[in-house]
């Protein structure tokens, strides 16, 4: 069955250099540096990535960072808490616009 | 859970396992070694005698590479154990590493430990912890271990009960915690004693282990805070794609991805430090292998000396170590051995 997303494509991520090597090299170099241990641990960064993956709903990133966080020693509870942080921010982002709706309502209504 | 053997499962046959491992399009392990000038793989110096005292075990873990369990009856005889002791008395091999199954279920286990202890050898017992509580006759094992300064190495695949029980069986975590407390109470794992208690982490699924250092710190914090348990070191071990874990990988449709991950993560430093270079593995019937994994795949040593009754150290130290596709498990990432990371 044809689908827009194919889990096999995740393995081919590196192939994006085929059409533009210089930019791909720069991106992957940057990507590698971002995820190194720094002020945040590699594990903390992986959990942030898992949360972001859910916020942007990227199936490749969800697969990759589910495995990565587990391999970095996170528990199932920690993974789910990261997903809830993502959900809270997404939900909050919608709800905070309620203030804009209220402001506008109050402006145009008596 | 029944062993694969008791189920008459096709993967209880080592040839069937090797067939699966060689069917894929994965690069041959020997080619990887050739590329870094390590083929044929040669021993360094034999420092450890790892003796499998039998396949009988009070547990039947889902990932067990031995396919051990209560229904396995293979057990090392006292005569074979005596042959091991004679060899250890004769050669400068410093460590005897006892494994199984549950090695303590061998009726001559205590005699074997006492003999090795008299020879002044460093003794390791790979204890599954729950055996200590399995029967009254095992309750004093902590004191027995302490008397002979046995290093206790025990699997605890996670510091949470859900993950441990998922792999090792319902209730195993609680009983393991109780056994660890008993070991602590005689001094094991405590500062200021020389009684070594080391734990083993292996992943509860088709993933590679975490960094040993990071995970050890998690374990120490969690086990101390929740149960007051102390231990010395954590060894992280990669699950080998053989026996029950191979079956799990195939049934869960994780085999190809897991193997590819092992191949991609091949680490030359880990290959340099694989344990088969300084260890010999003795099967329950006295047959000699390069490691416990080769033993379970019935891959005997390439030597004129294939049984301890005809032990020849010179021939064994000059042998070519037998390798196959499962060996990727020991060379992936930070490496894996019975003593944890190797790179």
CSV table of C-alpha atoms in Angstrom, one decimal:
chain,number,residue,atom,x,y,z
A,1,UNK,CA,0.0,0.0,0.0
A,2,UNK,CA,1.4,3.4,-1.0
A,3,UNK,CA,1.5,6.0,1.8
A,4,UNK,CA,3.1,9.4,2.1
A,5,UNK,CA,5.3,8.2,5.0
A,6,UNK,CA,7.4,5.1,4.7
A,7,UNK,CA,9.4,4.1,7.8
A,8,UNK,CA,12.2,2.8,5.6
A,9,UNK,CA,12.8,6.4,4.5
A,10,UNK,CA,14.2,7.3,7.9
A,11,UNK,CA,17.3,5.3,7.1
A,12,UNK,CA,17.7,7.3,3.9
A,13,UNK,CA,17.8,10.7,5.7
A,14,UNK,CA,21.5,11.0,4.9
A,15,UNK,CA,20.7,10.8,1.2
A,16,UNK,CA,19.4,14.4,1.2
A,17,UNK,CA,23.0,15.3,0.4
A,18,UNK,CA,22.5,13.7,-3.1
A,19,UNK,CA,20.8,16.9,-4.3
A,20,UNK,CA,22.7,19.4,-2.2
A,21,UNK,CA,25.8,18.0,-0.5
A,22,UNK,CA,27.2,21.2,0.9
A,23,UNK,CA,24.0,22.2,2.7
A,24,UNK,CA,23.4,18.6,3.9
A,25,UNK,CA,26.9,18.4,5.3
A,26,UNK,CA,26.4,21.7,7.1
A,27,UNK,CA,23.1,20.5,8.5
A,28,UNK,CA,24.3,17.1,9.7
A,29,UNK,CA,27.5,18.7,11.2
A,30,UNK,CA,25.3,21.2,13.1
A,31,UNK,CA,22.8,18.4,14.1
A,32,UNK,CA,25.7,16.3,15.5
A,33,UNK,CA,27.0,19.3,17.5
A,34,UNK,CA,23.6,20.1,18.9
A,35,UNK,CA,23.0,16.7,20.4
A,36,UNK,CA,26.4,16.4,22.0
A,37,UNK,CA,26.7,16.5,25.8
A,38,UNK,CA,26.7,20.2,26.8
A,39,UNK,CA,25.0,22.3,29.4
A,40,UNK,CA,22.2,19.8,28.9
A,41,UNK,CA,23.0,16.1,29.0
A,42,UNK,CA,22.6,14.0,25.8
A,43,UNK,CA,19.6,12.3,27.6
A,44,UNK,CA,17.9,15.6,28.3
A,45,UNK,CA,18.4,16.7,24.7
A,46,UNK,CA,16.9,13.4,23.5
A,47,UNK,CA,13.8,14.0,25.7
A,48,UNK,CA,13.4,17.5,24.4
A,49,UNK,CA,13.7,16.1,20.8
A,50,UNK,CA,11.0,13.5,21.6
A,51,UNK,CA,8.6,16.3,22.9
A,52,UNK,CA,9.3,18.4,19.9
A,53,UNK,CA,8.8,15.4,17.6
A,54,UNK,CA,5.3,15.1,19.0
A,55,UNK,CA,4.6,18.8,18.7
A,56,UNK,CA,5.5,18.8,15.1
A,57,UNK,CA,4.0,15.3,14.6
A,58,UNK,CA,7.0,14.0,12.7
A,59,UNK,CA,6.6,10.1,12.5
A,60,UNK,CA,10.3,9.7,11.6
A,61,UNK,CA,11.4,11.8,14.6
A,62,UNK,CA,9.0,10.0,16.9
A,63,UNK,CA,10.4,6.6,16.0
A,64,UNK,CA,14.0,7.8,16.2
A,65,UNK,CA,13.7,9.6,19.5
A,66,UNK,CA,11.6,6.9,21.1
A,67,UNK,CA,14.4,4.5,20.5
A,68,UNK,CA,17.1,7.1,21.4
A,69,UNK,CA,15.6,8.0,24.7
A,70,UNK,CA,15.1,4.3,25.7
A,71,UNK,CA,18.7,3.6,24.7
A,72,UNK,CA,19.8,6.5,26.8
A,73,UNK,CA,18.2,4.9,29.8
A,74,UNK,CA,14.9,6.8,30.0
A,75,UNK,CA,11.9,5.0,31.5
A,76,UNK,CA,8.5,4.7,29.8
A,77,UNK,CA,7.1,7.2,32.3
A,78,UNK,CA,9.7,9.8,31.4
A,79,UNK,CA,8.9,9.4,27.7
A,80,UNK,CA,5.2,9.9,28.3
A,81,UNK,CA,5.9,12.9,30.5
A,82,UNK,CA,7.8,14.5,27.7
A,83,UNK,CA,4.9,13.8,25.4
A,84,UNK,CA,2.5,15.5,27.9
A,85,UNK,CA,4.8,18.5,28.0
A,86,UNK,CA,4.5,18.7,24.3
A,87,UNK,CA,0.7,18.3,24.6
A,88,UNK,CA,0.5,21.0,27.2
A,89,UNK,CA,2.4,23.5,25.2
A,90,UNK,CA,0.4,22.7,22.1
A,91,UNK,CA,-2.9,23.0,24.0
A,92,UNK,CA,-1.7,26.1,25.8
A,93,UNK,CA,-0.7,27.7,22.5
A,94,UNK,CA,-4.3,27.3,21.3
A,95,UNK,CA,-5.9,28.4,24.6
A,96,UNK,CA,-3.7,31.5,25.1
A,97,UNK,CA,-5.2,32.8,21.8
A,98,UNK,CA,-8.4,32.8,23.7
A,99,UNK,CA,-7.2,36.1,25.2
A,100,UNK,CA,-7.1,37.5,21.7
A,101,UNK,CA,-10.6,36.2,21.0
A,102,UNK,CA,-11.8,37.8,24.2
A,103,UNK,CA,-10.0,41.1,23.5
A,104,UNK,CA,-11.6,41.2,20.1
A,105,UNK,CA,-15.0,40.2,21.4
A,106,UNK,CA,-14.9,42.9,23.9
A,107,UNK,CA,-13.9,45.5,21.3
A,108,UNK,CA,-16.6,44.8,18.9
A,109,UNK,CA,-19.4,44.0,21.2
A,110,UNK,CA,-21.3,46.3,23.6
B,1,UNK,CA,7.4,-20.4,30.3
B,2,UNK,CA,8.8,-23.5,28.6
B,3,UNK,CA,12.3,-23.5,27.1
B,4,UNK,CA,12.6,-23.6,23.3
B,5,UNK,CA,13.9,-27.1,23.7
B,6,UNK,CA,10.8,-28.3,25.6
B,7,UNK,CA,8.6,-26.7,23.0
B,8,UNK,CA,10.6,-28.5,20.3
B,9,UNK,CA,10.9,-25.1,18.7
B,10,UNK,CA,13.0,-25.0,15.5
B,11,UNK,CA,15.3,-22.3,17.1
B,12,UNK,CA,16.3,-24.7,19.8
B,13,UNK,CA,18.6,-26.1,17.1
B,14,UNK,CA,21.8,-24.2,16.9
B,15,UNK,CA,22.2,-24.9,13.1
B,16,UNK,CA,18.8,-23.3,12.5
B,17,UNK,CA,19.9,-20.2,14.5
B,18,UNK,CA,23.1,-19.9,12.4
B,19,UNK,CA,21.1,-20.3,9.3
B,20,UNK,CA,18.9,-17.3,10.2
B,21,UNK,CA,21.9,-15.3,11.2
B,22,UNK,CA,23.5,-15.9,7.8
B,23,UNK,CA,20.5,-15.5,5.6
B,24,UNK,CA,20.4,-11.7,5.7
B,25,UNK,CA,22.4,-9.4,3.5
B,26,UNK,CA,24.5,-8.1,6.4
B,27,UNK,CA,28.2,-7.9,5.9
B,28,UNK,CA,30.0,-10.9,7.2
B,29,UNK,CA,31.5,-10.3,10.7
B,30,UNK,CA,34.8,-11.8,9.5
B,31,UNK,CA,35.0,-9.2,6.8
B,32,UNK,CA,34.7,-6.4,9.4
B,33,UNK,CA,37.6,-8.0,11.3
B,34,UNK,CA,39.7,-8.3,8.1
B,35,UNK,CA,39.2,-4.6,7.4
B,36,UNK,CA,40.8,-3.8,10.8
B,37,UNK,CA,43.5,-6.5,10.6
B,38,UNK,CA,42.0,-8.6,13.3
B,39,UNK,CA,41.1,-11.7,11.3
B,40,UNK,CA,41.7,-14.4,12.2
B,41,UNK,CA,40.9,-13.3,15.7
B,42,UNK,CA,43.5,-14.6,18.1
B,43,UNK,CA,43.6,-14.9,21.9
B,44,UNK,CA,45.7,-12.6,24.0
B,45,UNK,CA,46.3,-14.6,27.1
B,46,UNK,CA,43.7,-16.8,28.9
B,47,UNK,CA,42.9,-15.3,32.2
B,48,UNK,CA,39.4,-16.5,32.8
B,49,UNK,CA,37.8,-19.9,32.9
B,50,UNK,CA,34.1,-19.5,32.5
B,51,UNK,CA,32.4,-22.7,33.5
B,52,UNK,CA,28.7,-23.4,32.7
B,53,UNK,CA,27.6,-25.6,35.5
B,54,UNK,CA,24.3,-26.6,33.8
B,55,UNK,CA,21.3,-25.3,32.0
B,56,UNK,CA,18.9,-25.8,34.9
B,57,UNK,CA,17.5,-22.6,36.3
B,58,UNK,CA,14.6,-21.6,38.6
B,59,UNK,CA,13.7,-18.8,36.1
B,60,UNK,CA,13.0,-18.8,32.4
B,61,UNK,CA,13.8,-15.3,31.1
B,62,UNK,CA,12.5,-14.2,27.8
B,63,UNK,CA,15.9,-13.2,26.4
B,64,UNK,CA,18.0,-16.1,27.8
B,65,UNK,CA,20.8,-17.1,25.3
B,66,UNK,CA,21.2,-20.4,27.2
B,67,UNK,CA,17.5,-21.3,26.8
B,68,UNK,CA,17.8,-22.2,30.5
B,69,UNK,CA,14.9,-23.0,32.7
B,70,UNK,CA,13.4,-25.5,35.2
B,71,UNK,CA,12.8,-28.0,32.4
B,72,UNK,CA,16.5,-28.2,31.4
B,73,UNK,CA,18.3,-31.1,33.0
B,74,UNK,CA,21.8,-30.7,31.5
B,75,UNK,CA,24.2,-30.5,34.5
B,76,UNK,CA,27.9,-30.7,34.9
B,77,UNK,CA,29.1,-33.8,36.7
B,78,UNK,CA,31.5,-33.8,39.7
B,79,UNK,CA,34.1,-35.6,37.5
B,80,UNK,CA,34.0,-32.8,34.9
B,81,UNK,CA,34.2,-30.2,37.7
B,82,UNK,CA,37.3,-32.0,39.1
B,83,UNK,CA,38.9,-31.8,35.7
B,84,UNK,CA,38.3,-28.1,35.7
B,85,UNK,CA,39.9,-27.8,39.2
B,86,UNK,CA,42.9,-29.9,38.0
B,87,UNK,CA,43.5,-27.5,35.1
B,88,UNK,CA,43.1,-24.5,37.3
B,89,UNK,CA,45.6,-25.9,39.8
B,90,UNK,CA,48.1,-26.5,37.0
B,91,UNK,CA,47.9,-23.3,35.0
B,92,UNK,CA,48.2,-19.6,35.8
B,93,UNK,CA,44.5,-18.8,35.1
B,94,UNK,CA,43.5,-16.4,37.7
B,95,UNK,CA,39.7,-16.3,37.5
B,96,UNK,CA,36.9,-18.9,37.5
B,97,UNK,CA,33.6,-17.5,36.4
B,98,UNK,CA,30.7,-19.8,37.2
B,99,UNK,CA,27.5,-19.5,35.2
B,100,UNK,CA,24.5,-21.5,34.1
B,101,UNK,CA,21.4,-21.8,34.3
B,102,UNK,CA,21.5,-21.1,38.0
B,103,UNK,CA,25.0,-22.5,38.9
B,104,UNK,CA,24.0,-22.9,42.5
B,105,UNK,CA,21.5,-25.6,41.4
B,106,UNK,CA,24.3,-27.9,40.6
B,107,UNK,CA,24.5,-30.3,43.5
B,108,UNK,CA,28.3,-29.9,43.7
B,109,UNK,CA,28.4,-26.2,43.4
B,110,UNK,CA,29.6,-25.5,47.0
B,111,UNK,CA,32.3,-28.2,46.7
B,112,UNK,CA,33.4,-26.6,43.4
B,113,UNK,CA,33.6,-23.1,45.0
B,114,UNK,CA,35.5,-24.5,48.0
B,115,UNK,CA,38.1,-26.2,45.8
B,116,UNK,CA,38.6,-23.1,43.6
B,117,UNK,CA,38.9,-21.0,46.8
B,118,UNK,CA,41.6,-23.3,48.1
B,119,UNK,CA,43.5,-22.7,44.9
B,120,UNK,CA,43.4,-19.0,45.6
B,121,UNK,CA,41.4,-18.2,42.4
B,122,UNK,CA,39.2,-15.2,42.0
B,123,UNK,CA,35.7,-16.7,41.9
B,124,UNK,CA,32.8,-15.1,40.1
B,125,UNK,CA,29.3,-16.4,40.5
B,126,UNK,CA,26.6,-15.3,38.1
B,127,UNK,CA,23.7,-15.4,40.5
B,128,UNK,CA,20.2,-14.7,39.3
B,129,UNK,CA,19.3,-13.5,42.9
B,130,UNK,CA,16.0,-15.2,43.2
B,131,UNK,CA,17.7,-18.6,43.7
B,132,UNK,CA,18.7,-17.3,47.2
B,133,UNK,CA,15.0,-17.3,48.1
B,134,UNK,CA,13.9,-20.3,46.0
B,135,UNK,CA,14.4,-22.9,48.6
B,136,UNK,CA,15.5,-23.0,52.3
B,137,UNK,CA,18.7,-24.8,51.3
B,138,UNK,CA,19.8,-21.7,49.4
B,139,UNK,CA,19.0,-19.1,52.0
B,140,UNK,CA,22.6,-19.1,53.4
B,141,UNK,CA,24.2,-18.5,50.0
B,142,UNK,CA,25.1,-14.9,50.9
B,143,UNK,CA,27.2,-16.1,53.9
B,144,UNK,CA,28.7,-18.9,51.9
B,145,UNK,CA,29.7,-16.4,49.1
B,146,UNK,CA,31.2,-14.1,51.7
B,147,UNK,CA,33.2,-16.8,53.3
B,148,UNK,CA,34.9,-17.6,50.0
B,149,UNK,CA,35.1,-13.9,48.9
B,150,UNK,CA,33.1,-14.8,45.8
B,151,UNK,CA,32.3,-11.9,43.5
B,152,UNK,CA,28.6,-11.9,42.9
B,153,UNK,CA,27.4,-10.7,39.5
B,154,UNK,CA,23.6,-10.5,39.2
B,155,UNK,CA,21.2,-9.5,36.5
B,156,UNK,CA,18.8,-6.8,37.3
B,157,UNK,CA,17.6,-5.6,33.9
B,158,UNK,CA,16.1,-2.5,35.4
B,159,UNK,CA,15.5,-0.6,38.6
B,160,UNK,CA,11.7,-0.7,38.0
B,161,UNK,CA,9.7,-3.8,38.6
B,162,UNK,CA,7.7,-3.5,35.4
B,163,UNK,CA,10.7,-3.8,33.1
B,164,UNK,CA,12.5,-6.5,35.2
B,165,UNK,CA,9.4,-8.7,35.5
B,166,UNK,CA,8.6,-8.3,31.8
B,167,UNK,CA,11.9,-9.9,31.0
B,168,UNK,CA,12.5,-12.3,33.9
B,169,UNK,CA,9.0,-13.2,35.1
B,170,UNK,CA,6.3,-12.0,37.4
B,171,UNK,CA,7.5,-11.3,40.9
B,172,UNK,CA,11.2,-11.6,40.0
B,173,UNK,CA,11.9,-7.9,40.8
B,174,UNK,CA,10.6,-8.1,44.4
B,175,UNK,CA,12.5,-11.3,45.1
B,176,UNK,CA,15.6,-9.8,43.6
B,177,UNK,CA,15.4,-6.8,45.8
B,178,UNK,CA,15.0,-9.0,48.9
B,179,UNK,CA,18.0,-11.1,47.8
B,180,UNK,CA,20.1,-7.9,47.3
B,181,UNK,CA,19.2,-6.8,50.7
B,182,UNK,CA,20.4,-10.1,52.1
B,183,UNK,CA,23.7,-9.8,50.2
B,184,UNK,CA,24.1,-6.2,51.6
B,185,UNK,CA,23.4,-7.4,55.1
B,186,UNK,CA,26.5,-9.7,55.0
B,187,UNK,CA,28.6,-6.8,53.6
B,188,UNK,CA,28.3,-7.3,49.8
B,189,UNK,CA,28.4,-4.0,47.9
B,190,UNK,CA,29.2,-2.0,51.0
B,191,UNK,CA,32.0,0.4,51.3
B,192,UNK,CA,35.0,-0.8,53.3
B,193,UNK,CA,34.4,-4.5,52.5
B,194,UNK,CA,36.1,-6.5,49.7
B,195,UNK,CA,32.8,-8.3,48.9
B,196,UNK,CA,32.0,-7.3,45.4
B,197,UNK,CA,28.4,-7.1,44.2
B,198,UNK,CA,28.0,-6.1,40.6
B,199,UNK,CA,24.7,-5.8,38.8
B,200,UNK,CA,24.0,-6.4,35.1
B,201,UNK,CA,21.7,-4.3,32.9
B,202,UNK,CA,20.6,-5.6,29.6
B,203,UNK,CA,17.9,-4.0,27.5
B,204,UNK,CA,14.3,-5.1,27.8
B,205,UNK,CA,13.8,-5.0,24.1
B,206,UNK,CA,15.4,-4.5,20.7
B,207,UNK,CA,17.6,-1.6,21.7
B,208,UNK,CA,21.2,-1.2,22.6
B,209,UNK,CA,22.3,-0.5,26.1
B,210,UNK,CA,22.8,3.0,27.5
B,211,UNK,CA,26.1,4.3,28.6
B,212,UNK,CA,27.3,2.2,31.6
B,213,UNK,CA,28.4,5.2,33.6
B,214,UNK,CA,25.1,7.1,33.3
B,215,UNK,CA,23.0,4.1,34.0
B,216,UNK,CA,25.1,3.0,36.9
B,217,UNK,CA,24.5,6.4,38.5
B,218,UNK,CA,20.7,6.0,37.9
B,219,UNK,CA,20.7,2.5,39.4
B,220,UNK,CA,22.7,3.6,42.5
B,221,UNK,CA,20.4,6.5,43.2
B,222,UNK,CA,17.1,4.6,42.6
B,223,UNK,CA,18.1,1.4,44.5
B,224,UNK,CA,19.6,3.3,47.4
B,225,UNK,CA,16.6,5.7,47.7
B,226,UNK,CA,13.9,3.2,47.3
B,227,UNK,CA,15.3,0.1,48.9
B,228,UNK,CA,18.5,1.1,50.7
B,229,UNK,CA,20.5,-1.2,48.4
B,230,UNK,CA,24.2,-0.6,47.6
B,231,UNK,CA,26.3,-2.3,45.0
B,232,UNK,CA,29.7,-1.8,43.4
B,233,UNK,CA,29.4,-1.5,39.6
B,234,UNK,CA,26.8,-1.9,36.9
B,235,UNK,CA,27.8,-3.9,33.8
B,236,UNK,CA,25.8,-3.1,30.7
B,237,UNK,CA,25.4,-6.0,28.3
B,238,UNK,CA,24.0,-6.2,24.8
B,239,UNK,CA,21.5,-8.9,24.0
B,240,UNK,CA,22.9,-11.4,21.6
B,241,UNK,CA,20.7,-12.3,18.6
B,242,UNK,CA,20.6,-16.0,19.5
B,243,UNK,CA,18.2,-18.4,21.1
B,244,UNK,CA,15.2,-16.9,22.9
B,245,UNK,CA,16.2,-13.3,22.1
B,246,UNK,CA,16.5,-14.2,18.4
B,247,UNK,CA,13.1,-15.7,18.6
B,248,UNK,CA,11.8,-12.5,20.2
B,249,UNK,CA,13.4,-10.4,17.4
B,250,UNK,CA,11.8,-12.5,14.7
B,251,UNK,CA,8.4,-12.7,16.2
B,252,UNK,CA,8.3,-9.0,17.0
B,253,UNK,CA,9.5,-8.1,13.5
B,254,UNK,CA,12.6,-6.4,14.9
B,255,UNK,CA,15.3,-8.7,13.6
B,256,UNK,CA,16.4,-6.9,10.5
B,257,UNK,CA,16.5,-3.5,12.2
B,258,UNK,CA,18.3,-4.8,15.3
B,259,UNK,CA,21.0,-6.7,13.2
B,260,UNK,CA,21.5,-3.6,11.0
B,261,UNK,CA,22.0,-1.5,14.1
B,262,UNK,CA,24.6,-4.0,15.5
B,263,UNK,CA,26.4,-4.0,12.2
B,264,UNK,CA,26.3,-0.2,11.8
B,265,UNK,CA,27.5,0.3,15.4
B,266,UNK,CA,30.6,-2.0,14.8
B,267,UNK,CA,33.4,-0.5,16.9
B,268,UNK,CA,37.0,-1.5,16.2
B,269,UNK,CA,38.0,-0.7,19.8
B,270,UNK,CA,35.3,-3.0,21.1
B,271,UNK,CA,36.5,-5.7,18.7
B,272,UNK,CA,40.0,-5.4,20.1
B,273,UNK,CA,38.7,-6.0,23.6
B,274,UNK,CA,36.2,-8.9,23.1
B,275,UNK,CA,36.2,-11.3,26.0
B,276,UNK,CA,36.8,-14.4,23.9
B,277,UNK,CA,40.4,-13.2,23.6
B,278,UNK,CA,41.1,-13.8,27.3
B,279,UNK,CA,38.5,-16.3,28.3
B,280,UNK,CA,37.7,-20.0,27.7
B,281,UNK,CA,34.1,-21.2,28.1
B,282,UNK,CA,33.5,-24.7,29.4
B,283,UNK,CA,30.2,-26.4,28.6
B,284,UNK,CA,28.3,-28.5,31.1
B,285,UNK,CA,29.7,-31.7,29.4
B,286,UNK,CA,33.3,-30.4,29.4
B,287,UNK,CA,33.5,-29.2,25.8
B,288,UNK,CA,35.6,-26.1,25.3
B,289,UNK,CA,34.3,-23.0,23.5
B,290,UNK,CA,35.5,-19.5,22.8
B,291,UNK,CA,32.6,-18.0,24.8
B,292,UNK,CA,29.2,-18.8,26.3
B,293,UNK,CA,27.5,-17.7,23.1
B,294,UNK,CA,29.5,-19.9,20.8
B,295,UNK,CA,28.8,-22.6,23.4
B,296,UNK,CA,25.1,-22.2,22.9
B,297,UNK,CA,25.6,-22.3,19.1
B,298,UNK,CA,27.6,-25.5,19.4
B,299,UNK,CA,30.6,-23.8,17.8
B,300,UNK,CA,33.6,-25.6,19.4
B,301,UNK,CA,37.1,-24.2,19.6
B,302,UNK,CA,39.3,-24.5,16.6
B,303,UNK,CA,41.9,-26.5,18.4
B,304,UNK,CA,43.1,-30.0,18.9
B,305,UNK,CA,42.0,-29.5,22.5
B,306,UNK,CA,38.1,-29.4,22.3
B,307,UNK,CA,37.4,-31.1,25.7
B,308,UNK,CA,38.9,-30.4,29.1
B,309,UNK,CA,40.0,-34.1,29.3
B,310,UNK,CA,42.5,-33.2,26.6
B,311,UNK,CA,43.3,-29.6,27.7
B,312,UNK,CA,46.3,-28.1,26.0
B,313,UNK,CA,46.8,-24.5,26.8
B,314,UNK,CA,49.4,-23.9,24.2
B,315,UNK,CA,47.1,-25.1,21.4
B,316,UNK,CA,44.2,-23.1,22.8
B,317,UNK,CA,46.2,-19.9,23.1
B,318,UNK,CA,47.3,-20.2,19.5
B,319,UNK,CA,43.8,-21.0,18.1
B,320,UNK,CA,41.8,-19.0,15.7
B,321,UNK,CA,38.7,-17.9,17.5
B,322,UNK,CA,35.5,-19.0,15.8
B,323,UNK,CA,33.3,-16.0,14.8
B,324,UNK,CA,29.9,-15.7,13.1
B,325,UNK,CA,27.2,-13.0,12.7
B,326,UNK,CA,26.1,-13.0,16.4
B,327,UNK,CA,29.6,-11.7,17.3
B,328,UNK,CA,28.3,-8.2,16.2
B,329,UNK,CA,26.6,-8.2,19.6
B,330,UNK,CA,29.9,-7.9,21.4
B,331,UNK,CA,31.4,-5.2,19.1
B,332,UNK,CA,28.5,-2.8,18.8
B,333,UNK,CA,28.7,0.7,20.3
B,334,UNK,CA,30.7,0.7,23.5
B,335,UNK,CA,31.2,-3.1,23.3
B,336,UNK,CA,29.8,-5.8,25.5
B,337,UNK,CA,31.2,-8.6,27.6
B,338,UNK,CA,30.3,-10.5,30.8
B,339,UNK,CA,32.1,-7.6,32.5
B,340,UNK,CA,30.2,-4.9,30.7
B,341,UNK,CA,31.4,-2.3,28.3
B,342,UNK,CA,34.8,-3.1,26.6
B,343,UNK,CA,35.5,0.2,24.7
